[in-house]
PDB file of C-alpha atoms and ligand atoms in Angstrom:
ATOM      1  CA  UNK A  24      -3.230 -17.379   3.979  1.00  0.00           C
ATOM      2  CA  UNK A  25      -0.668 -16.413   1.033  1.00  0.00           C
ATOM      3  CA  UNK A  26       0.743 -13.001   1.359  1.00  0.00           C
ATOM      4  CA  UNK A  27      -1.056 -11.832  -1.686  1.00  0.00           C
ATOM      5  CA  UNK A  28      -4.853 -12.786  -0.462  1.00  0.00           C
ATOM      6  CA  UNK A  29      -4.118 -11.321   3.234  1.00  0.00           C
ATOM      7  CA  UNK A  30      -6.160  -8.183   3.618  1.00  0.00           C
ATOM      8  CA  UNK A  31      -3.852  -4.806   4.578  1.00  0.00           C
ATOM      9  CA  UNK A  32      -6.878  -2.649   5.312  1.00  0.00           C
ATOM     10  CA  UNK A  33     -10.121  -3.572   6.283  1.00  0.00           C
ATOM     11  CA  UNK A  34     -12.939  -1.047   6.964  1.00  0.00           C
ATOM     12  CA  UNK A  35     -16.673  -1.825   8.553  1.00  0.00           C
ATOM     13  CA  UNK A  36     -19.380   0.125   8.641  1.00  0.00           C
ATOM     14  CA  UNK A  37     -16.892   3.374   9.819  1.00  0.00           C
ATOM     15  CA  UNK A  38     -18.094   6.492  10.399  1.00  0.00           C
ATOM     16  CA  UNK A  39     -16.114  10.044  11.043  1.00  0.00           C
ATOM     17  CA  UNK A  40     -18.585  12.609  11.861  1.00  0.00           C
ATOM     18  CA  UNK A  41     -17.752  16.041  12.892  1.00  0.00           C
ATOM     19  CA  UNK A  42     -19.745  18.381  15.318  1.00  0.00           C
ATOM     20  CA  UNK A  43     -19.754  22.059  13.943  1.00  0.00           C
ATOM     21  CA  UNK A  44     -22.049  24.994  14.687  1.00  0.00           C
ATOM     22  CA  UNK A  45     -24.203  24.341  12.031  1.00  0.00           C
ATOM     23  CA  UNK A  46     -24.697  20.612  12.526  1.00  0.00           C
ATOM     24  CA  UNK A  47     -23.076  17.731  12.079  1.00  0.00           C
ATOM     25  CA  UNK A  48     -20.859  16.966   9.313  1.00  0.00           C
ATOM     26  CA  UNK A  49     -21.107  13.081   8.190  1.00  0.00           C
ATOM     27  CA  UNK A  50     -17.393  13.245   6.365  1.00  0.00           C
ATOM     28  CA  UNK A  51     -17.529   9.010   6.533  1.00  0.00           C
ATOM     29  CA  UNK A  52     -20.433   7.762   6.507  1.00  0.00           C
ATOM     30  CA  UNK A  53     -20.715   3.959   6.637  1.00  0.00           C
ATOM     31  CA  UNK A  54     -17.810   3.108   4.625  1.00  0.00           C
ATOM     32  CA  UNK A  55     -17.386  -0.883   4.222  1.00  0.00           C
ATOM     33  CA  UNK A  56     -13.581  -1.080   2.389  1.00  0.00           C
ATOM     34  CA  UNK A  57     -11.233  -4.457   1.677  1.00  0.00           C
ATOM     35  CA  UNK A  58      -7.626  -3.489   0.127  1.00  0.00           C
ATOM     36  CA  UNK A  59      -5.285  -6.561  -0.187  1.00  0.00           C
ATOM     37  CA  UNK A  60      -1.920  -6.368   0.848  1.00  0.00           C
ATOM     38  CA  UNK A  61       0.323  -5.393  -2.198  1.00  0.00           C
ATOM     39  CA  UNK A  62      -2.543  -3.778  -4.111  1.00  0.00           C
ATOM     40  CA  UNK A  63      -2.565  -0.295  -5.018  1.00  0.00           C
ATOM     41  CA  UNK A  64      -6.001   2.018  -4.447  1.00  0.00           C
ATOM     42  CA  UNK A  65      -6.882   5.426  -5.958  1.00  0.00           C
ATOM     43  CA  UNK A  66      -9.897   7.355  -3.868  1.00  0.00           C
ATOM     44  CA  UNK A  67     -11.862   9.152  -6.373  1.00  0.00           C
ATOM     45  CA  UNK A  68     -14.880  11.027  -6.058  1.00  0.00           C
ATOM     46  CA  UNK A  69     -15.714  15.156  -5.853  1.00  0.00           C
ATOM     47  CA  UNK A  70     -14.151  17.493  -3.481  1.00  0.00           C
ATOM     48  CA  UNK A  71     -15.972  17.330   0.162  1.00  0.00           C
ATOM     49  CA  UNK A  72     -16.867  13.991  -0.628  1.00  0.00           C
ATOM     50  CA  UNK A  73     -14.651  12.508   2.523  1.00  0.00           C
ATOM     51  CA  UNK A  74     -11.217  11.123   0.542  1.00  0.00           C
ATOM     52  CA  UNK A  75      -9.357  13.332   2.899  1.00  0.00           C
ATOM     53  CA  UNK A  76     -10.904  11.987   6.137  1.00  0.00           C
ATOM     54  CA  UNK A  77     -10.660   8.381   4.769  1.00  0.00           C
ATOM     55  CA  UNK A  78      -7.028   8.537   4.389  1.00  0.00           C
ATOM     56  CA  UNK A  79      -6.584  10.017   8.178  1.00  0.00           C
ATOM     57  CA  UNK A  80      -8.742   7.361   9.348  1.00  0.00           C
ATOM     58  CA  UNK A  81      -6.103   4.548   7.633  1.00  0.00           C
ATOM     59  CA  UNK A  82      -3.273   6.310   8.866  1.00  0.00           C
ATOM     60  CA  UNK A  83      -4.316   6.563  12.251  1.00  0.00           C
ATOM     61  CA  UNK A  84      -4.399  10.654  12.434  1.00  0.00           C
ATOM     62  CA  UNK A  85      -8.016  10.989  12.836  1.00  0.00           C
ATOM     63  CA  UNK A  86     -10.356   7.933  15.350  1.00  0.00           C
ATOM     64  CA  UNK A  87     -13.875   6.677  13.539  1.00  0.00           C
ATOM     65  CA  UNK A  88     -16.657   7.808  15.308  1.00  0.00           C
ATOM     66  CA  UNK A  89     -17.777   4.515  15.337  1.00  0.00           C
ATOM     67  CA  UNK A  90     -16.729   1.040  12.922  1.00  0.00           C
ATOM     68  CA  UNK A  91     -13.802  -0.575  12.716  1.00  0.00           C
ATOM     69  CA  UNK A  92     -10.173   0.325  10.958  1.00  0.00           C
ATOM     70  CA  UNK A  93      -7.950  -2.801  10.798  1.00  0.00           C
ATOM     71  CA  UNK A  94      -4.860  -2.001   8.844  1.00  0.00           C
ATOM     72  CA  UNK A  95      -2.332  -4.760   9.191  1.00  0.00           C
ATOM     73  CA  UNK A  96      -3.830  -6.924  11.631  1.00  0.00           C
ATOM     74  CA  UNK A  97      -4.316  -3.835  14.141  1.00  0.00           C
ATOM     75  CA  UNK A  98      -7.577  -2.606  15.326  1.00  0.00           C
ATOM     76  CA  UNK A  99      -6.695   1.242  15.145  1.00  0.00           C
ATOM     77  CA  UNK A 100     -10.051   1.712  17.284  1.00  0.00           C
ATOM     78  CA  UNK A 101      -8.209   0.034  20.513  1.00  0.00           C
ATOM     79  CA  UNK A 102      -4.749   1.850  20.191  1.00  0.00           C
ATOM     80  CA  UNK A 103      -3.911   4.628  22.741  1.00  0.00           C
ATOM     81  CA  UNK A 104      -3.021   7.854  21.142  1.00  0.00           C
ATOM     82  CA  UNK A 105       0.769   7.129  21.755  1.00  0.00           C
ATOM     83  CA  UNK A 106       0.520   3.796  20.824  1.00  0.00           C
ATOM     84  CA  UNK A 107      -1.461   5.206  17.239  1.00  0.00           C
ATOM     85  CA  UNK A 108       1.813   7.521  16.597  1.00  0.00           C
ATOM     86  CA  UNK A 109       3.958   4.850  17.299  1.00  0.00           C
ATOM     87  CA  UNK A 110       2.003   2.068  14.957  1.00  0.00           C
ATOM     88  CA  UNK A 111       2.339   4.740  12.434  1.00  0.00           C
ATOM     89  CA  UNK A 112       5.868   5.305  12.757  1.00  0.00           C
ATOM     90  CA  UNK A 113       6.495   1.605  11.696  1.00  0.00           C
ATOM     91  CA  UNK A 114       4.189   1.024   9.024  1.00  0.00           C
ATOM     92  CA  UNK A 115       2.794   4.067   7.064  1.00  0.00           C
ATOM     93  CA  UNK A 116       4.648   6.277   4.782  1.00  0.00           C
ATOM     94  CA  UNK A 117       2.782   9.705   4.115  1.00  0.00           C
ATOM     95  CA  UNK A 118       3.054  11.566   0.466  1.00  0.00           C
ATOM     96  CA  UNK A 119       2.411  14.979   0.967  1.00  0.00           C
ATOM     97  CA  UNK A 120       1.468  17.399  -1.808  1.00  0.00           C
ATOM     98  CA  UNK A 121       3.381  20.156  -0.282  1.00  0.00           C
ATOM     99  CA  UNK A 122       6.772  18.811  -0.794  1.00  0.00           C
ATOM    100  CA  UNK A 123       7.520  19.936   2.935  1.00  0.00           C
ATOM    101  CA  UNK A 124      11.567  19.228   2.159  1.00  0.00           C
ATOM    102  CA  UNK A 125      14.128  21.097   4.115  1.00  0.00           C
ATOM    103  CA  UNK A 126      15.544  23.982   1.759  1.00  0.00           C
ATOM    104  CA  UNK A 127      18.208  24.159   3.151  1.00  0.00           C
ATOM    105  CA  UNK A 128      19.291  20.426   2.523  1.00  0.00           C
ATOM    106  CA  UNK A 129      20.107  18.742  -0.896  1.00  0.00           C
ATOM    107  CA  UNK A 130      17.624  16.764  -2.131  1.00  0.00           C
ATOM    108  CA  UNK A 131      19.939  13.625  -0.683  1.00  0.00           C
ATOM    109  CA  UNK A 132      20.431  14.684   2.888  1.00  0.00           C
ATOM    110  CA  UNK A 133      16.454  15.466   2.875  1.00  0.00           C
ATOM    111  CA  UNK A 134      15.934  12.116   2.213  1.00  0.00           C
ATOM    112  CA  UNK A 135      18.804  10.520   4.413  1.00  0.00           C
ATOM    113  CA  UNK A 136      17.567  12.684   7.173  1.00  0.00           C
ATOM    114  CA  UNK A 137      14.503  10.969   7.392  1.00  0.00           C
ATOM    115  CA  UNK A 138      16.009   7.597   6.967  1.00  0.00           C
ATOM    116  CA  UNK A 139      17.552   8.838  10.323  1.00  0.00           C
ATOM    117  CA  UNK A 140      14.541  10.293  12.074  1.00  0.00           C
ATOM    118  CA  UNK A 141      13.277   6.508  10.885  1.00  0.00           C
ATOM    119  CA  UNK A 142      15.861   4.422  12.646  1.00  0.00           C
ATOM    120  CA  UNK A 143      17.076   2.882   8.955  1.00  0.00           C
ATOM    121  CA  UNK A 144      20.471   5.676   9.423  1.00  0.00           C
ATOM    122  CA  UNK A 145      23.058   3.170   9.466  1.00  0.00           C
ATOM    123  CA  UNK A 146      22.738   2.404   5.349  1.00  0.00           C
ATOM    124  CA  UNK A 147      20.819   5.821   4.688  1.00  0.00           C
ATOM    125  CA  UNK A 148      23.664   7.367   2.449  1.00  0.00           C
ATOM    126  CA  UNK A 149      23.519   4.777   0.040  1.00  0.00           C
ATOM    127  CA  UNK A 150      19.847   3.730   0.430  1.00  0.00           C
ATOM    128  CA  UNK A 151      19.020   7.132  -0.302  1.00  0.00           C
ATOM    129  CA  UNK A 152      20.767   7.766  -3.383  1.00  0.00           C
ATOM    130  CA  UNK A 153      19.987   4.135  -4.587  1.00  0.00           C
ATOM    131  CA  UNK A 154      15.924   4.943  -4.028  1.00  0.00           C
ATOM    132  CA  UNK A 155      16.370   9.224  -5.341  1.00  0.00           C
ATOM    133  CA  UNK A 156      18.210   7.193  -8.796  1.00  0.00           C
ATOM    134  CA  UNK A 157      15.271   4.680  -9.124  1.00  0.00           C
ATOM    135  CA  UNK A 158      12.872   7.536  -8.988  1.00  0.00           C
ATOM    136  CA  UNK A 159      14.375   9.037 -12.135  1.00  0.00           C
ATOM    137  CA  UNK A 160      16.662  11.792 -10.152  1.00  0.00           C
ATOM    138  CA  UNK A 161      20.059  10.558 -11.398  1.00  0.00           C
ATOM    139  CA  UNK A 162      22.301  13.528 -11.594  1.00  0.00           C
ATOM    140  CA  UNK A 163      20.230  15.687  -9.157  1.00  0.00           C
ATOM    141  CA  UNK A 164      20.892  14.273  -5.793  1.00  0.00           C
ATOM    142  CA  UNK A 165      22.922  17.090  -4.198  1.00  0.00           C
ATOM    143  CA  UNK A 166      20.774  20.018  -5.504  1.00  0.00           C
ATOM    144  CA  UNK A 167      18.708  21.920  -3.516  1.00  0.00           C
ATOM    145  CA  UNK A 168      14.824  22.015  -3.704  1.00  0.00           C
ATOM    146  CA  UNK A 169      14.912  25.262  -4.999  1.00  0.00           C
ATOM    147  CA  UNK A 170      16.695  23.878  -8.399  1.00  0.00           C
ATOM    148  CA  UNK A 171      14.362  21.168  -8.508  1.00  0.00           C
ATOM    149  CA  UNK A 172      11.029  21.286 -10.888  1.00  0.00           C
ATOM    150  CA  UNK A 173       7.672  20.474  -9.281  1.00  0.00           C
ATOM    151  CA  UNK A 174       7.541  17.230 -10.034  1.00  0.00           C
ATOM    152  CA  UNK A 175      11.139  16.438  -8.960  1.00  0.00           C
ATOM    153  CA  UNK A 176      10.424  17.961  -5.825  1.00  0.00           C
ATOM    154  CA  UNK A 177       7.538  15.386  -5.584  1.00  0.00           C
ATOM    155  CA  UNK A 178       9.916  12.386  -5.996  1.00  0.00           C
ATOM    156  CA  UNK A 179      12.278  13.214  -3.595  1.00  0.00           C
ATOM    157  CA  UNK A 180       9.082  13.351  -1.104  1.00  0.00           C
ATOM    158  CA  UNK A 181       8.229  10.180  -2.095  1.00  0.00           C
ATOM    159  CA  UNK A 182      11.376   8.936  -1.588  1.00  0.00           C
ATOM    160  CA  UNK A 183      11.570  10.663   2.120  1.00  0.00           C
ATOM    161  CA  UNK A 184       7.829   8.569   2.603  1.00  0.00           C
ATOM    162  CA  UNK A 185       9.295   5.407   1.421  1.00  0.00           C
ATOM    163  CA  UNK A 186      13.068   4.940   2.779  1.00  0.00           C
ATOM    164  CA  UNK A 187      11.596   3.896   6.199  1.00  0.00           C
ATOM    165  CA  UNK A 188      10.116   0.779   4.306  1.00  0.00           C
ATOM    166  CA  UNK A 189       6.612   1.246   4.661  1.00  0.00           C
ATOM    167  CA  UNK A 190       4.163  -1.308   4.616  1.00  0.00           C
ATOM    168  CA  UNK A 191       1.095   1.158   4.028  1.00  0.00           C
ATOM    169  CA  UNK A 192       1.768   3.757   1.664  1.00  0.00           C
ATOM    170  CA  UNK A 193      -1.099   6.691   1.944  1.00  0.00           C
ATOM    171  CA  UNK A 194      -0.922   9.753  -0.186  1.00  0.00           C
ATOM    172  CA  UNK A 195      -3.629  12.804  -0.648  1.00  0.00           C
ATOM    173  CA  UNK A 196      -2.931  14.246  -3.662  1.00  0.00           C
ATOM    174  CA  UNK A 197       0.087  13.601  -4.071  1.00  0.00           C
ATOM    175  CA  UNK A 198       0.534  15.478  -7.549  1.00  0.00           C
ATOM    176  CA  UNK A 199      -1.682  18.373  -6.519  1.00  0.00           C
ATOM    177  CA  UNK A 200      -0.077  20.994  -7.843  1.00  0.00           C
ATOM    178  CA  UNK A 201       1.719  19.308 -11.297  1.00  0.00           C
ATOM    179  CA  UNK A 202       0.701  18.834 -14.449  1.00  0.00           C
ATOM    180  CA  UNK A 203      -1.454  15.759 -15.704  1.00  0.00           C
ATOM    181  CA  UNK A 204       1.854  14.246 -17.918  1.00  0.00           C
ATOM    182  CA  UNK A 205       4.263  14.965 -14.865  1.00  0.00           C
ATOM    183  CA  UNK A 206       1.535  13.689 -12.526  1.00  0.00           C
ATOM    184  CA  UNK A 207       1.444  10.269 -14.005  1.00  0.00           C
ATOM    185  CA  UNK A 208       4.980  10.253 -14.400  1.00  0.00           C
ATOM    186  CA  UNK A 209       5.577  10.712 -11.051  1.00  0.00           C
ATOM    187  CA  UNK A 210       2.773   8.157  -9.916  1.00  0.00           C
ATOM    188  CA  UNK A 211       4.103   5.890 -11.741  1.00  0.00           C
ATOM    189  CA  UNK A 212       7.685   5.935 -10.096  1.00  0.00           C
ATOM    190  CA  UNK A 213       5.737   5.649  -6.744  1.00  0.00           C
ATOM    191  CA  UNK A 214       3.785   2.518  -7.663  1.00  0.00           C
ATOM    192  CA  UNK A 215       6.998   1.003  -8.688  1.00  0.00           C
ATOM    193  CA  UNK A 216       8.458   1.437  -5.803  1.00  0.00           C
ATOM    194  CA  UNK A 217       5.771   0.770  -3.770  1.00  0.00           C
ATOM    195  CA  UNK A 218       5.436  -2.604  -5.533  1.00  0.00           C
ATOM    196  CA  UNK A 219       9.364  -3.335  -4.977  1.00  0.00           C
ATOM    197  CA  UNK A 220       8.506  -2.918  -1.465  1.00  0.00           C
ATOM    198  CA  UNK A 221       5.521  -4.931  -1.642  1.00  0.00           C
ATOM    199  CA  UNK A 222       3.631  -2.726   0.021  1.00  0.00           C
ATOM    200  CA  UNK A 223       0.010  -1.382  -0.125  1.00  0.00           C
ATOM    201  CA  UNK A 224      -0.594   2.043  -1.662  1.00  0.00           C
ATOM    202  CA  UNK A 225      -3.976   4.418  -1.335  1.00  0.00           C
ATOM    203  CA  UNK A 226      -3.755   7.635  -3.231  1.00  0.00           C
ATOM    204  CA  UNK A 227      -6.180  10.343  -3.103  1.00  0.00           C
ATOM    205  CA  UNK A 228      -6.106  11.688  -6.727  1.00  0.00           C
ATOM    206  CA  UNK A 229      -9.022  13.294  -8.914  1.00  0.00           C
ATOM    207  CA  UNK A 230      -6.739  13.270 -12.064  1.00  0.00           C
ATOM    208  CA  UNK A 231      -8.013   9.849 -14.224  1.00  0.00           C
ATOM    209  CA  UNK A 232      -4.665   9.316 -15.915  1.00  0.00           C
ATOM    210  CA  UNK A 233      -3.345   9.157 -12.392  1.00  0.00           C
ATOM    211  CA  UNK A 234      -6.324   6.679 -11.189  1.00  0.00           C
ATOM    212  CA  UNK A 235      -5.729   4.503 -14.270  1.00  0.00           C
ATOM    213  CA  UNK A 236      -2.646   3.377 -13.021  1.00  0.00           C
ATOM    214  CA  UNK A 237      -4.086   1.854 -10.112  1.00  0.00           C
ATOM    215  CA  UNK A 238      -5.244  -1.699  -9.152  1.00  0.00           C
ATOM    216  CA  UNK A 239      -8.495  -0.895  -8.115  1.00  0.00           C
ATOM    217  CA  UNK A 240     -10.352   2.483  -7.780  1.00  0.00           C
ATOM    218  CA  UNK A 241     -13.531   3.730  -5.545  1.00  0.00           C
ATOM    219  CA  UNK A 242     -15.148   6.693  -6.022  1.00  0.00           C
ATOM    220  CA  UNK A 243     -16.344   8.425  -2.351  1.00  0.00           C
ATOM    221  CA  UNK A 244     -19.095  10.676  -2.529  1.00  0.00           C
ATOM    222  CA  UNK A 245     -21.233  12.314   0.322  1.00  0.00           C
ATOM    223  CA  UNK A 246     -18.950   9.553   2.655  1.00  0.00           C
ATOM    224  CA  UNK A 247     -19.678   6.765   0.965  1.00  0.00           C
ATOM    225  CA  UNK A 248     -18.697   4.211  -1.406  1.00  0.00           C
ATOM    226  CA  UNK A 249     -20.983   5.240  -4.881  1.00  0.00           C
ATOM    227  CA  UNK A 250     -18.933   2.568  -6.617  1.00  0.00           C
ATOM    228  CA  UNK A 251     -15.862   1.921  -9.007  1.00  0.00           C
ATOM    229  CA  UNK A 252     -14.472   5.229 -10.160  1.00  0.00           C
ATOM    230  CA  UNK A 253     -15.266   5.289 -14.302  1.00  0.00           C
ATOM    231  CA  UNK A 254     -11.844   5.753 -15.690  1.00  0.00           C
ATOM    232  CA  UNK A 255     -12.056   6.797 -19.682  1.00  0.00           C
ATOM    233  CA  UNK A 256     -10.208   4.355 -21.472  1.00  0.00           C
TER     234      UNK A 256
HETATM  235  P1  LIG B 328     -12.410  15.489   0.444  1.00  0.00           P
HETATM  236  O1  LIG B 328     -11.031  15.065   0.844  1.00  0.00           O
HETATM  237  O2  LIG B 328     -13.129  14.460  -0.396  1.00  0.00           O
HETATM  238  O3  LIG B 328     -12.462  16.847  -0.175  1.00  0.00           O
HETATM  239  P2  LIG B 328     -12.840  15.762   3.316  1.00  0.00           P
HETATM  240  O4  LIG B 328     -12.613  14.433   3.929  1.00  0.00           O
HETATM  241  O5  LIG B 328     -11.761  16.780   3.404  1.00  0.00           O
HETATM  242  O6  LIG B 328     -13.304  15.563   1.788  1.00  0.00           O
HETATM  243  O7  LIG B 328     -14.152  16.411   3.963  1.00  0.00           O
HETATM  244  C1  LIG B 328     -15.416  15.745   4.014  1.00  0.00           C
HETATM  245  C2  LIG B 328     -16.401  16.633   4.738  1.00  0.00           C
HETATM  246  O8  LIG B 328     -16.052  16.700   6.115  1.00  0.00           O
HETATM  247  C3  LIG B 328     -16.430  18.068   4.236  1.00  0.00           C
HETATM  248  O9  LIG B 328     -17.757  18.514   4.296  1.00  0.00           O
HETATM  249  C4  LIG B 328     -15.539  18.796   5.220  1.00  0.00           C
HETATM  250  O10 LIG B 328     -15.908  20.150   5.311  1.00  0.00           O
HETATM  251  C5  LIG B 328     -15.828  18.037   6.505  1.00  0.00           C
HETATM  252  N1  LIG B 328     -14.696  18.051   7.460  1.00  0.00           N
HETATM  253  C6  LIG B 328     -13.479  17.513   7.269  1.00  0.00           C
HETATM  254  N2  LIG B 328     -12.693  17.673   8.346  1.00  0.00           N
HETATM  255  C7  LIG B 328     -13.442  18.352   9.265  1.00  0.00           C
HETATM  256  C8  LIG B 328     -13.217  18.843  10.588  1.00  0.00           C
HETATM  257  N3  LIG B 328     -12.046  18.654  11.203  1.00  0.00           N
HETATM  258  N4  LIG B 328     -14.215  19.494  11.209  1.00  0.00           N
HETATM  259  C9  LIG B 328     -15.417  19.685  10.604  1.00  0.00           C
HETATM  260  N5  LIG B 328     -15.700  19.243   9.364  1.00  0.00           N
HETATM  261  C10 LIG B 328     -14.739  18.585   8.691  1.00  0.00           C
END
């Protein structure tokens, strides 16, 4: 099998449901999913629809209540909870929407902290400035977050998700809070990067000049697939 036909993620029939006071809460329900390695994936689809719980499920925060999650050859299902952490140590890179940086550290040492925390120190100072420069912060490595816009902020989270070297690349909303033009921007300097890395991105985004970007696109409603998400041209 050639790198580019070899299936990163590969979902059957899972199911997340949640037991709550009123009843229980189908958040996946039945969700059949195929993402090659190297491709990039938007999750579209209305709010409470289940794109949050789909993403834990890939990542390995959240167990299915039933199905299968194989994300890089590993049945997530089987893993111990320690073992879980671990595999996700290695292989995914999380984009948060709240930027979540240390204030008190320049946009650099955010980044080359995490390189650290990753096991990748040994290079990190120049890795780190290398990756902030490709992401389009030339000139604003040493500032602090708080001189940083919003969707600077963002890149230099991106860049803290991706200096481990992820294979798996999972973000929910990544541009959240930004505007659509900044959001695309900034979606754009992740996909390149993810594709440098040849990795495999998902991104959680209900913004369609975000999901146009994408490879592929589904569109998750009431837990399940309801299709290709209908980008405007
Ligand atoms: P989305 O990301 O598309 O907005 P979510 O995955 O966050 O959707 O949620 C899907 C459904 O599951 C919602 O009805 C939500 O309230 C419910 N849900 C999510 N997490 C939990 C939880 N931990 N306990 C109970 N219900 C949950």
């Amino acid at each position: 099998m050639t790198a580019s036909s070899e299936v990163a993620v590969d979902l059957r029939e899972v199911r997340r449901h949640y037991r709550t006071p009123s009843g229980d809460v189908h958040a996946v329900d039945g969700v059949d999913l195929q993402v090659r390695a190297g491709r990039a994936l938007a999750i579209m689809g209305p709010s409470g629809g289940g794109k949050s719980t789909l993403i834990a499920l890939i990542g390995a925060l959240e167990k299915p209540t039933s199905g299968t999650v194989t994300v890089l050859g590993t049945d997530l299902g089987a893993l111990s909870d320690e073992q879980r952490a671990t595999w996700r140590r290695g292989n995914v890179g999380f984009v948060f929407q709240a930027y979540d940086l240390l204030p008190f550290l320049t946009a650099h040492e955010n980044v080359a902290l995490q390189a650290a925390l990753a096991g990748v120190g040994a290079t990190a100072r120049d890795d780190a400035e290398e990756l902030l420069r490709r992401l389009g912060l030339d000139g604003h490595v040493d500032k602090l977050p708080d001189q940083l816009s919003g969707g600077q902020k963002q890149r230099v989270g991106i860049a803290r998700s991706l200096i481990g070297r992820p294979r798996l690349v999972l973000a929910d909303e990544p541009t959240g809070g930004l505007d659509s033009a900044t959001s695309a921007a900034v979606v754009r300097a992740l996909l390149d990067e993810v594709h440098r890395l040849g990795a495999t991105a998902i991104v959680v985004t209900h913004d369609p000049r975000v999901a146009e970007q994408f490879d592929e696109r589904i569109d998750l409603r009431d837990g399940r697939l309801a299709g290709p998400a209908a980008v405007p041209a």
